[in-house]
Short mmCIF file of C-alpha atoms and ligand atoms in Angstrom, two decimals:
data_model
loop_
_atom_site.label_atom_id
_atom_site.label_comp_id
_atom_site.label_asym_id
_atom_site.label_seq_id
_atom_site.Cartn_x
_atom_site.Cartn_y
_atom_site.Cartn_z
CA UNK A 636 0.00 0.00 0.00
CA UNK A 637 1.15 3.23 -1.16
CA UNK A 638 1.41 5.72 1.93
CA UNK A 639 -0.65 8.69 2.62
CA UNK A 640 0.17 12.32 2.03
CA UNK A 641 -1.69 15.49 2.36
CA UNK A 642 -0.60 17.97 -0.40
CA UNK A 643 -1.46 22.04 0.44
CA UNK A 644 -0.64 23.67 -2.34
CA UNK A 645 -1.19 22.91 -6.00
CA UNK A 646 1.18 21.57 -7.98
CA UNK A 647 2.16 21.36 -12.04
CA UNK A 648 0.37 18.41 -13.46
CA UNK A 649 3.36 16.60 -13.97
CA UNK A 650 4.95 16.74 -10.88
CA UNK A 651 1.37 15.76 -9.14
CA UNK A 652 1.47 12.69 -11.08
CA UNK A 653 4.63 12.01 -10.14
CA UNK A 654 3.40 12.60 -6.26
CA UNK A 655 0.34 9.92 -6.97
CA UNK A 656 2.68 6.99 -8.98
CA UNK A 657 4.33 7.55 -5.23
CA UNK A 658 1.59 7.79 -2.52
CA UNK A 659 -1.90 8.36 -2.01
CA UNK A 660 -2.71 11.62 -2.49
CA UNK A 661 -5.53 13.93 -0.35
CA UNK A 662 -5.07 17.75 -1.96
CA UNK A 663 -7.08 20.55 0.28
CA UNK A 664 -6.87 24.48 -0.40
CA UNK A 665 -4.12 25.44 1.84
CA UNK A 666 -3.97 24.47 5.93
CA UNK A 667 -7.09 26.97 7.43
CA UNK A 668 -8.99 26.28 10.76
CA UNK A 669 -11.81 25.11 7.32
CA UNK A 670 -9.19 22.72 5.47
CA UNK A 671 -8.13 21.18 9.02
CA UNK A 672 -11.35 20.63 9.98
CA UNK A 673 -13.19 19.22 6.99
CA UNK A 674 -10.61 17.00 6.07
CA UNK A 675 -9.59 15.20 9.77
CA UNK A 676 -9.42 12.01 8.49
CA UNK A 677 -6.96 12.65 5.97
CA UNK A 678 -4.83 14.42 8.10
CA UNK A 679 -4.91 11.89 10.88
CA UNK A 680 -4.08 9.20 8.19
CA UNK A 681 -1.00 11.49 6.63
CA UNK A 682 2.66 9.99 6.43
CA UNK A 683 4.29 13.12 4.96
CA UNK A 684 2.67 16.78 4.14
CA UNK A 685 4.16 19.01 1.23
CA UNK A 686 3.03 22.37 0.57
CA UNK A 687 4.00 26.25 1.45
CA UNK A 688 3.73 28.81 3.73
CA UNK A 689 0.89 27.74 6.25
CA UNK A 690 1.84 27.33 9.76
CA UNK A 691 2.85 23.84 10.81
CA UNK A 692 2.86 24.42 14.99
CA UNK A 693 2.30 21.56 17.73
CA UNK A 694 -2.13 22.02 17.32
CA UNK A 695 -1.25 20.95 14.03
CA UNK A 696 0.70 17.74 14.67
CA UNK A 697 -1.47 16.44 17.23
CA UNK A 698 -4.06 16.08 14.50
CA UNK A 699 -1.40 14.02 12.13
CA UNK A 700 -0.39 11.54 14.80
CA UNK A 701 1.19 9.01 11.92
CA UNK A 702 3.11 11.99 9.99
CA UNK A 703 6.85 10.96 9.48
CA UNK A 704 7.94 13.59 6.90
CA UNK A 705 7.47 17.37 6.00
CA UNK A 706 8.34 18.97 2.67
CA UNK A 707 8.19 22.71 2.82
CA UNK A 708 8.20 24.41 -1.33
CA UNK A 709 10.61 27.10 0.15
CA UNK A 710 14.25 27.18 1.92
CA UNK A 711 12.95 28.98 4.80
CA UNK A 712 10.73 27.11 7.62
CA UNK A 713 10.10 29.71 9.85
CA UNK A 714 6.79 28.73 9.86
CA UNK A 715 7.45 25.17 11.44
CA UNK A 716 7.96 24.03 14.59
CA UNK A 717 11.18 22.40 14.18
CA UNK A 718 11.38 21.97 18.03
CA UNK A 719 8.23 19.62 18.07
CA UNK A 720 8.62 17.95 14.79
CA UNK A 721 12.20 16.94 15.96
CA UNK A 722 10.60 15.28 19.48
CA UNK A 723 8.37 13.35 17.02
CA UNK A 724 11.20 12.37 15.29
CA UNK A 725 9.38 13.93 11.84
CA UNK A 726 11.94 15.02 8.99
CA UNK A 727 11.60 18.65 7.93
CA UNK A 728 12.75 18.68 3.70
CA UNK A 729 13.19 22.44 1.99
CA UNK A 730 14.27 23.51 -1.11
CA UNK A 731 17.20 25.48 -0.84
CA UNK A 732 19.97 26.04 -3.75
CA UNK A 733 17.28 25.95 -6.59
CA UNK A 734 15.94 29.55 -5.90
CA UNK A 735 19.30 31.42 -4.84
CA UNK A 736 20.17 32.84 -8.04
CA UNK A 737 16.61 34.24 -8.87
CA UNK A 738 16.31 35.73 -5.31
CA UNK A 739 19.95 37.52 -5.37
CA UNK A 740 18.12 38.84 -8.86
CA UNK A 741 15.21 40.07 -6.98
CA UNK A 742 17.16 41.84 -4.43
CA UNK A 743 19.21 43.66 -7.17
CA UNK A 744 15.95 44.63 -8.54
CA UNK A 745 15.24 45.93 -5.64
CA UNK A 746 18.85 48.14 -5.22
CA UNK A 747 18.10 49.61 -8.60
CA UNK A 748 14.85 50.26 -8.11
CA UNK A 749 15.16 51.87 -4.81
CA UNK A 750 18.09 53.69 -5.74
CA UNK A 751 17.02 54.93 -9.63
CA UNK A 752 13.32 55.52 -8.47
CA UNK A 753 12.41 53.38 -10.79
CA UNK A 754 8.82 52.35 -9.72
CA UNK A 755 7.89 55.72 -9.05
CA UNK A 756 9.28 57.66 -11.95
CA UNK A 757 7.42 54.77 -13.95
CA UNK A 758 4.37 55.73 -12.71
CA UNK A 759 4.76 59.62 -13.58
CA UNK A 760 5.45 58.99 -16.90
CA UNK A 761 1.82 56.88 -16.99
CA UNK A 762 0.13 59.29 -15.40
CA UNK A 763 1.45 61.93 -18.02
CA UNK A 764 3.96 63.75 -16.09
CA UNK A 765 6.95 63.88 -18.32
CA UNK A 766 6.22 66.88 -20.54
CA UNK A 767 9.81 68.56 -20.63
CA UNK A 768 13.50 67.58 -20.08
CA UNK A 769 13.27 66.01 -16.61
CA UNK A 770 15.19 68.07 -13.32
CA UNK A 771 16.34 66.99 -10.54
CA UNK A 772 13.21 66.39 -8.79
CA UNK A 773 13.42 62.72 -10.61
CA UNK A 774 16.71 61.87 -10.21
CA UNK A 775 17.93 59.31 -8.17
CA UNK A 776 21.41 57.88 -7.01
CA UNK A 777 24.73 55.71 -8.61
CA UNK A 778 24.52 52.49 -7.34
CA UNK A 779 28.13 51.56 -8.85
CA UNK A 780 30.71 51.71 -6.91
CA UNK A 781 28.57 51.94 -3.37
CA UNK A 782 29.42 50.23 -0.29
CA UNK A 783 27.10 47.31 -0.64
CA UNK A 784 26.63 45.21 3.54
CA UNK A 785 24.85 42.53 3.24
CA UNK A 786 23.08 41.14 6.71
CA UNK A 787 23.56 37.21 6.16
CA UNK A 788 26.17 35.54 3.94
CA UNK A 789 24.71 32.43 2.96
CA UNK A 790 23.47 31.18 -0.04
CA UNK A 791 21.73 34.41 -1.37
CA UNK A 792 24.11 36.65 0.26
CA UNK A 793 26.88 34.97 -1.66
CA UNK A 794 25.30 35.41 -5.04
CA UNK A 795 24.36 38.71 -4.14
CA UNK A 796 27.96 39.70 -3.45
CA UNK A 797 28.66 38.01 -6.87
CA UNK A 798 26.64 40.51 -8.74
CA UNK A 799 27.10 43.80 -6.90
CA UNK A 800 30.77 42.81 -6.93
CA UNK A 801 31.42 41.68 -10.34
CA UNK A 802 28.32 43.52 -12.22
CA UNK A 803 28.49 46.51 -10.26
CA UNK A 804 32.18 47.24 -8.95
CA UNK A 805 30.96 47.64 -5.05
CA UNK A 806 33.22 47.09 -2.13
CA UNK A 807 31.15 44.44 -0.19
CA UNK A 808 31.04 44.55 3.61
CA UNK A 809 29.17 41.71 5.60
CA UNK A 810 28.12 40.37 8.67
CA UNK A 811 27.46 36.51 9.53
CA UNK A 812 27.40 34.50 12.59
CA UNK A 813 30.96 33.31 11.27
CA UNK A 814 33.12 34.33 8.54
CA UNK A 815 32.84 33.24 5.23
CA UNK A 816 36.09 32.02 3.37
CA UNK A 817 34.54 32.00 -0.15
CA UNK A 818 32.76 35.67 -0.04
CA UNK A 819 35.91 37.06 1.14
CA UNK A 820 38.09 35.27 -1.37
CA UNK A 821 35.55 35.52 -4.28
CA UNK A 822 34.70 39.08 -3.81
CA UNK A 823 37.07 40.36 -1.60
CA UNK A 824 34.27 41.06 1.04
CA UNK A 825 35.35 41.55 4.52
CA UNK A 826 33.67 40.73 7.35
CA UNK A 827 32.43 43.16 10.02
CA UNK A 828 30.42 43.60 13.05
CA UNK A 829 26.49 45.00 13.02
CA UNK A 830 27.49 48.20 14.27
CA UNK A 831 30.08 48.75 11.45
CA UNK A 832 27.90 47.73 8.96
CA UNK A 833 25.27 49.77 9.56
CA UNK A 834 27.40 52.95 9.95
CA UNK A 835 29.34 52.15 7.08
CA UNK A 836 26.71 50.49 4.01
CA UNK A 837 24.97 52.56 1.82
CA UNK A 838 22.89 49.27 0.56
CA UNK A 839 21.78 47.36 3.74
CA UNK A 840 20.68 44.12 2.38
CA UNK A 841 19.20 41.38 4.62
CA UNK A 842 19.24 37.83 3.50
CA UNK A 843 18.52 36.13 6.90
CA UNK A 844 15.78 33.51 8.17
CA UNK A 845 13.99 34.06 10.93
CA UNK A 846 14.64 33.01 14.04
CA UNK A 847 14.33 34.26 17.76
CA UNK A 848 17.90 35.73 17.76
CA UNK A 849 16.85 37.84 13.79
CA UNK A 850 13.48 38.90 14.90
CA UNK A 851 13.59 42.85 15.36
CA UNK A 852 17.88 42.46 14.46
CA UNK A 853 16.84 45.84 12.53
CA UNK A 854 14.97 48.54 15.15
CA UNK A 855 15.10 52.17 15.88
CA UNK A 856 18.66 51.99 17.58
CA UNK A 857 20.10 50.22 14.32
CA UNK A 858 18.63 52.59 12.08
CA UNK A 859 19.29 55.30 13.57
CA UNK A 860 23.49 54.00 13.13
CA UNK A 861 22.81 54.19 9.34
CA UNK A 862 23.60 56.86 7.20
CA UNK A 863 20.63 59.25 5.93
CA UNK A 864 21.83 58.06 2.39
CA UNK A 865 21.24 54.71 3.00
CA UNK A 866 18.89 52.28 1.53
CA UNK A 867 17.79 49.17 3.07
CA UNK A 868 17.16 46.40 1.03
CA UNK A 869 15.28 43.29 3.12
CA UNK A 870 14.34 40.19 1.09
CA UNK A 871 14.80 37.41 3.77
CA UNK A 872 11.81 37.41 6.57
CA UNK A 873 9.51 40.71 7.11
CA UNK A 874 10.11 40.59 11.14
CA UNK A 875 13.78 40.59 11.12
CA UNK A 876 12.96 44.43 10.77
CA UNK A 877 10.66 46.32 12.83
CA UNK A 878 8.26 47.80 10.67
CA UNK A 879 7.28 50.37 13.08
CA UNK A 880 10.14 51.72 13.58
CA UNK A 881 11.34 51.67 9.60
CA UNK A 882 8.05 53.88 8.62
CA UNK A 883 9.55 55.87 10.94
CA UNK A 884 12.61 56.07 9.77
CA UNK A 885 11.60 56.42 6.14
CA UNK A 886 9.66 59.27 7.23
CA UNK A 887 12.19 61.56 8.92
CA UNK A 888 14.97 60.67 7.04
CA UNK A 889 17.20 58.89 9.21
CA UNK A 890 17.70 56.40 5.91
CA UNK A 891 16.86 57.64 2.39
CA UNK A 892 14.85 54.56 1.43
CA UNK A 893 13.80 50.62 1.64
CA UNK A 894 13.43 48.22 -0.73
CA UNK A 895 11.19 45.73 0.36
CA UNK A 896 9.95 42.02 -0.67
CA UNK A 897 9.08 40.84 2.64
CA UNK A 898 6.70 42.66 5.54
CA UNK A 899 5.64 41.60 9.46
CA UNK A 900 2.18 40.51 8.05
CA UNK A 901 1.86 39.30 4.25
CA UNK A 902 0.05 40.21 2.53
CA UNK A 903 0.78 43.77 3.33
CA UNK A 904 -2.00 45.19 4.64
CA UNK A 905 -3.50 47.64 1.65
CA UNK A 906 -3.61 50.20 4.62
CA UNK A 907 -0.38 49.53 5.61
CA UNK A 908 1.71 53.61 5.64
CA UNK A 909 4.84 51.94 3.49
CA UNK A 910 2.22 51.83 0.68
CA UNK A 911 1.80 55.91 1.27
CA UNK A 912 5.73 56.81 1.60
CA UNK A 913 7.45 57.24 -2.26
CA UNK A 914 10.61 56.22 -0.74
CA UNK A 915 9.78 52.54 -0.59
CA UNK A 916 9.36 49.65 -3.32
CA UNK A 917 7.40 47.54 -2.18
CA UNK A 918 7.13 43.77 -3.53
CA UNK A 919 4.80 41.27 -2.89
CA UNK A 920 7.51 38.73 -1.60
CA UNK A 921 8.34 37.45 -5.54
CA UNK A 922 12.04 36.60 -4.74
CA UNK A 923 12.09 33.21 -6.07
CA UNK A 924 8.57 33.41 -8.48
CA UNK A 925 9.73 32.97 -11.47
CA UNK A 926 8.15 30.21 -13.56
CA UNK A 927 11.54 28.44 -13.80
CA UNK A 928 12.48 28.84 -10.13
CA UNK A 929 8.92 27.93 -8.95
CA UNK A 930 8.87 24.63 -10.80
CA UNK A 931 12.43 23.73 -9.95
CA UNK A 932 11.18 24.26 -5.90
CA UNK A 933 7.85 22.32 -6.78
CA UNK A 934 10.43 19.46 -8.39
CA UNK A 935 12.99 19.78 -5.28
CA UNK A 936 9.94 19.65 -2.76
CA UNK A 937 8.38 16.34 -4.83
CA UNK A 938 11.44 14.36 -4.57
CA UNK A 939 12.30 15.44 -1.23
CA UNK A 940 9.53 13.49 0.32
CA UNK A 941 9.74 10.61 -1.76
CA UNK A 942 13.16 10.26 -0.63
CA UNK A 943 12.42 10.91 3.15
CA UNK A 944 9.45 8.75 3.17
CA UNK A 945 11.66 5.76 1.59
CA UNK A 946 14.28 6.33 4.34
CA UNK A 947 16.69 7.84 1.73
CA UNK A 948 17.55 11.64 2.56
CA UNK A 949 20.60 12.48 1.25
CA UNK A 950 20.17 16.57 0.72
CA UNK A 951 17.89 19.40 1.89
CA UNK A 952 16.86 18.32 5.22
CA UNK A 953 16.53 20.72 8.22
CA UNK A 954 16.49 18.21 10.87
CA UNK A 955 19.01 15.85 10.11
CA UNK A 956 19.53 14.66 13.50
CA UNK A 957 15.91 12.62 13.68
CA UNK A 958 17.58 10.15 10.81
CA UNK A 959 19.96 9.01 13.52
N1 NDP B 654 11.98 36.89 -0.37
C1 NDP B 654 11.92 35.62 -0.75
O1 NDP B 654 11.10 35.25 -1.61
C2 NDP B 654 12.86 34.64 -0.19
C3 NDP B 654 13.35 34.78 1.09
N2 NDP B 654 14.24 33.88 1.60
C4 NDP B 654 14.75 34.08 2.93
O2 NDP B 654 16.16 34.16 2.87
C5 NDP B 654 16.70 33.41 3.95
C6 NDP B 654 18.14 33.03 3.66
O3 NDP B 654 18.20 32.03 2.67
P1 NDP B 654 19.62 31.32 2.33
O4 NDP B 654 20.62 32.33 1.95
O5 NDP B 654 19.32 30.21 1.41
O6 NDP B 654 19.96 30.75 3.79
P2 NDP B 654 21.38 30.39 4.41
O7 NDP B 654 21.08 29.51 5.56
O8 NDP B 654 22.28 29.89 3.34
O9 NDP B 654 21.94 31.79 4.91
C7 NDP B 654 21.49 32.44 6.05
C8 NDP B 654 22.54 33.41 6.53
O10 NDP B 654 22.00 34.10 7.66
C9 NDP B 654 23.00 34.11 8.67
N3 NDP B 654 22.42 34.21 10.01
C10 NDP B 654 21.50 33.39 10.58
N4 NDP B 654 21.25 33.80 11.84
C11 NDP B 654 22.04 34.88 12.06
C12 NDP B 654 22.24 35.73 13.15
N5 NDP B 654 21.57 35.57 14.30
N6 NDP B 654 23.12 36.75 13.03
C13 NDP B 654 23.82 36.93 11.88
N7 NDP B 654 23.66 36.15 10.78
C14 NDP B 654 22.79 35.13 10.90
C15 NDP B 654 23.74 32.81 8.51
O11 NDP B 654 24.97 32.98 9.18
P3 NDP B 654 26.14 31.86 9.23
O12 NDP B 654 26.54 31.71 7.80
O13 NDP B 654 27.19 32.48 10.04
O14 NDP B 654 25.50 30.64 9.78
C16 NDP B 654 23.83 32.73 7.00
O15 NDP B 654 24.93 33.45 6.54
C17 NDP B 654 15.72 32.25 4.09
O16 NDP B 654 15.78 31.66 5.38
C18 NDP B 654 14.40 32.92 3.86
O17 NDP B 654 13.88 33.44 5.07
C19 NDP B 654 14.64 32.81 0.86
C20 NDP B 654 14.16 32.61 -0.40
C21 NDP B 654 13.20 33.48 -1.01
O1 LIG B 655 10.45 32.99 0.98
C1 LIG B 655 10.65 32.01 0.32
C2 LIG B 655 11.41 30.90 0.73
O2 LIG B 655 11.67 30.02 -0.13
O3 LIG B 655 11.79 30.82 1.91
#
């Protein structure tokens, strides 16, 4: 008998034919209080669970009591609790390396668009405003050549050194838990404390998970170390910033501007004051939605729980220790 799974998120035809040759398959619309409810049985019955997004928290696994596998369609897990799935003994699976290049893309979007104004002037010229020569009221600043810090030198922060490095000619400066041989080898980047990096970046860009020791890493105090030039640039997990104290900031002009793909509630609330300030970009978290990236994650995801329900994980598990 095949075993069951519970799948949360739709998947390309292909891939959810390859998920059925493999198990038997109960699809719901995403994990609500409805979904949970209505579909009990299957979840009770459920040997592995593959989808994005929803939270996966110790309520939830006492209604899958035979689950034995997890396979998140992202590289961050925030949104699990690793802490209880690993006393169960349940393998977490993500999907990291398949998205890094297309989310060090998005976070250069997100430099030049911050920096050149590009969303904004776009928008003027739709709504008819370029009638002469532009002035300086729609200029907006180099990014060549700028200090670039990035906040977390791991996969994405390493190819998005590689870029502003090599495409862009811009000193990198970063900060890590430890130092990274490659990034300072590969792009000469040096390693530095918080402090330092906030006083000295003119891009700030965060490429960290979430955790308790990133949530709020970026208040009032650390802004307020930046320079009024600066642009923060946040791609990894909305709460690692406070958002409070950023509108703030954006508003008197202790930084110039943010670039932003990721808020503390998603989606951003439509009456949310980043959405009134013209000094912010504002994305709604695309850094690895590209049809490519998307379908290589879906692909990763797929074969990540065939492989940890057959008791053959050799790659992208969180939890390694529960194989022991
Ligand atoms: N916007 C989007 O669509 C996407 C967002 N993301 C987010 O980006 C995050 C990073 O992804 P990825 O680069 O693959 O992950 P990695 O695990 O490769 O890199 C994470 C980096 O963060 C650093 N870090 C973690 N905790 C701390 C801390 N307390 N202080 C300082 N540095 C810390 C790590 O430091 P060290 O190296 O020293 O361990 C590491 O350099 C994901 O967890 C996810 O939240 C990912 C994909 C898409
Ligand atoms: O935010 C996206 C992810 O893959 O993590």
């Amino acid at each position: 008998m095949k075993p069951e799974v519970l799948l949360y998120k739709s998947l390309p035809d292909d891939l959810r034919a390859r998920l059925d040759e493999h198990f038997t398959v109960t699809a719901i619309n995403g994990l609500s209080p409805e979904t949970i409810a209505e579909h009990a049985e299957a979840l009770a019955r459920a040997e592995g669970m593959i989808g994005s997004s929803s939270t996966v928290d110790q309520a939830l696994l006492e209604k899958m009591p035979k689950l034995r596998a997890a396979s998140t369609i992202s590289v961050g897990y925030d949104n699990f609790d690793v802490e209880a799935l690993n006393q169960r003994g349940i393998v977490l699976m993500h999907t990291p390396t398949v998205l890094t290049e297309t989310v060090a893309d998005t976070m250069m979007a997100l430099v030049l668009s911050s920096a050149r104004r590009v969303v904004e002037v776009a928008e003027r010229v739709k709504a008819g405003e370029w009638r002469r020569s532009i002035g300086p009221d729609w200029f907006g600043i180099d990014v060549h050549h700028k200090k670039m810090g990035i906040l977390g030198m791991g996969r994405i922060g390493l190819a998005l050194a590689q870029r502003a490095h090599h495409g862009f000619g811009m000193p990198i400066l970063y900060n890590a838990r430890k130092h990274h041989e490659e990034a300072e080898s590969r792009f000469n980047a040096q390693y530095c404390d918080l402090d330092t990096l906030l006083r000295e970046s003119d891009f700030l860009c965060i490429s960290l998970p979430l955790t308790e020791q990133t949530h709020h890493m970026i208040g009032r105090e650390q802004l307020a170390k930046m320079k009024p030039s600066a642009i923060l640039i946040n791609a990894g997990r909305g709460p690692v910033v406070d958002e409070q104290a950023l509108i703030a900031a954006l508003k008197d002009k202790t930084i110039h501007a943010a670039g932003l793909d990721v808020f503390e509630q998603e989606p951003l609330p439509v009456d949310s004051e980043l959405l009134t300030l013209p000094n912010v970009v504002a994305l709604p978290h695309i850094g690895s939605a590209t049809h490519e990236t998307r379908y290589g994650m879906a692909r990763d995801a797929v074969d990540n729980l065939i492989a940890a329900l057959a008791g053959k994980v050799e790659k992208n598990c969180v939890n390694p220790q529960v194989l022991r």
